[in-house]
Amino acid sequence: MSQHAEPSPGRPSHGGDASWAQRSGDRSSGWVTGGVVFAGVLLLLNGALAVLQGIAAIAEDDVYARIGTYVYEMSLTGWGIVHVILGALVFVTGYGLLKDMAWARVAGIVLASLSLIAQFLFLPYSPVWSVIMMAIDVFVIWALASRQDNASSRA
């Protein structure tokens, strides 16, 4: 009895099969694809947390610290509305990414960019949280921008 089994039709054979080389080249893009799924989950969470952040800013003006003069000063109610609207759009886009919808990738890059700008402008009100959210937005932009479609990578 031999210890070696015949390769099954679904498994690659290592004897010069060109399809095996192509599939092994796809392993490096597997991490990026996993990054896109992770970006979709992060967008879902980022959107939900932005909505909650916006509700907190609208409901109670004493949740966030008062700041002195600030170049991009806006009332907390205004910031709350911005966060609720942007958060809802980000949440829907994250859901679209997880469902692998074509529009969600471009929308995710655009909305993560807008979220990054909004968090930068909100920095004096909540500095630690804004920096964390900005870092997450940068990762989401990178993951979505570096994804390659299967059709274009085979050409």
Tab-separated table of C-alpha atoms in Angstrom, residues 49-149:
chain	number	residue	atom	x	y	z
A	49	LEU	CA	-20.542	54.200	16.329
A	50	ALA	CA	-20.688	57.445	14.329
A	51	VAL	CA	-24.487	57.393	14.563
A	52	LEU	CA	-24.241	56.896	18.332
A	53	GLN	CA	-21.600	59.640	18.542
A	54	GLY	CA	-23.905	61.947	16.617
A	55	ILE	CA	-26.898	61.122	18.794
A	56	ALA	CA	-24.814	61.865	21.896
A	57	ALA	CA	-23.799	65.225	20.431
A	58	ILE	CA	-27.401	66.105	19.518
A	59	ALA	CA	-29.044	64.916	22.741
A	60	GLU	CA	-26.681	66.326	25.344
A	61	ASP	CA	-24.384	69.251	24.724
A	62	ASP	CA	-22.419	68.423	27.884
A	63	VAL	CA	-21.138	65.037	26.619
A	64	TYR	CA	-18.185	66.605	24.838
A	65	ALA	CA	-15.780	69.056	26.432
A	66	ARG	CA	-16.168	72.713	25.680
A	67	ILE	CA	-13.333	74.129	23.664
A	68	GLY	CA	-12.180	77.687	23.199
A	69	THR	CA	-11.989	79.274	19.819
A	70	TYR	CA	-11.511	76.824	16.987
A	71	VAL	CA	-11.115	77.595	13.303
A	72	TYR	CA	-13.657	74.950	12.214
A	73	GLU	CA	-16.053	75.567	15.061
A	74	MET	CA	-19.596	74.322	14.633
A	75	SER	CA	-22.281	73.717	17.229
A	76	LEU	CA	-22.386	70.242	18.713
A	77	THR	CA	-25.859	69.788	17.289
A	78	GLY	CA	-24.449	70.486	13.824
A	79	TRP	CA	-21.638	67.980	14.402
A	80	GLY	CA	-24.191	65.485	15.648
A	81	ILE	CA	-26.224	65.783	12.461
A	82	VAL	CA	-23.069	65.389	10.339
A	83	HIS	CA	-22.076	62.257	12.269
A	84	VAL	CA	-25.550	60.702	12.103
A	85	ILE	CA	-25.879	61.195	8.336
A	86	LEU	CA	-22.307	60.147	7.558
A	87	GLY	CA	-22.560	57.201	9.952
A	88	ALA	CA	-25.747	55.919	8.331
A	89	LEU	CA	-24.170	56.121	4.863
A	90	VAL	CA	-21.001	54.377	6.093
A	91	PHE	CA	-23.080	51.632	7.721
A	92	VAL	CA	-25.003	50.947	4.501
A	93	THR	CA	-21.755	50.939	2.518
A	94	GLY	CA	-20.175	48.451	4.940
A	95	TYR	CA	-23.172	46.169	4.463
A	96	GLY	CA	-22.783	46.543	0.701
A	97	LEU	CA	-19.104	45.574	0.930
A	98	LEU	CA	-19.946	42.437	2.867
A	99	LYS	CA	-22.511	41.562	0.177
A	100	ASP	CA	-19.776	42.192	-2.464
A	101	MET	CA	-21.759	44.865	-4.289
A	102	ALA	CA	-19.864	46.701	-7.017
A	103	TRP	CA	-20.790	50.233	-5.923
A	104	ALA	CA	-19.705	49.668	-2.334
A	105	ARG	CA	-15.961	49.670	-2.988
A	106	VAL	CA	-15.851	53.152	-4.513
A	107	ALA	CA	-18.453	54.442	-2.075
A	108	GLY	CA	-16.417	52.974	0.793
A	109	ILE	CA	-13.293	54.849	-0.294
A	110	VAL	CA	-15.210	58.116	-0.673
A	111	LEU	CA	-17.095	57.769	2.626
A	112	ALA	CA	-14.008	56.657	4.567
A	113	SER	CA	-12.246	59.750	3.194
A	114	LEU	CA	-15.128	61.970	4.293
A	115	SER	CA	-15.170	60.255	7.680
A	116	LEU	CA	-11.437	60.878	8.038
A	117	ILE	CA	-11.938	64.589	7.312
A	118	ALA	CA	-14.910	64.808	9.683
A	119	GLN	CA	-12.950	63.112	12.474
A	120	PHE	CA	-10.030	65.487	11.880
A	121	LEU	CA	-12.352	68.459	12.209
A	122	PHE	CA	-13.933	66.900	15.327
A	123	LEU	CA	-10.476	66.372	16.901
A	124	PRO	CA	-10.731	69.099	19.595
A	125	TYR	CA	-14.008	67.688	20.910
A	126	SER	CA	-12.842	64.071	21.275
A	127	PRO	CA	-9.112	63.759	20.492
A	128	VAL	CA	-8.362	60.125	21.370
A	129	TRP	CA	-11.467	58.710	19.715
A	130	SER	CA	-10.962	60.850	16.612
A	131	VAL	CA	-7.371	59.636	16.176
A	132	ILE	CA	-8.500	56.001	16.519
A	133	MET	CA	-11.260	56.505	13.963
A	134	MET	CA	-8.868	58.285	11.594
A	135	ALA	CA	-6.483	55.305	11.749
A	136	ILE	CA	-9.359	52.919	11.008
A	137	ASP	CA	-10.438	55.096	8.066
A	138	VAL	CA	-6.896	55.028	6.644
A	139	PHE	CA	-6.859	51.225	6.852
A	140	VAL	CA	-10.267	51.008	5.155
A	141	ILE	CA	-9.102	53.283	2.322
A	142	TRP	CA	-5.936	51.206	1.867
A	143	ALA	CA	-7.793	47.875	1.898
A	144	LEU	CA	-10.399	49.006	-0.612
A	145	ALA	CA	-7.931	50.786	-2.903
A	146	SER	CA	-5.470	47.882	-3.017
A	147	ARG	CA	-8.028	45.193	-3.862
A	148	GLN	CA	-7.605	43.753	-7.318
A	149	ASP	CA	-10.473	42.161	-9.158
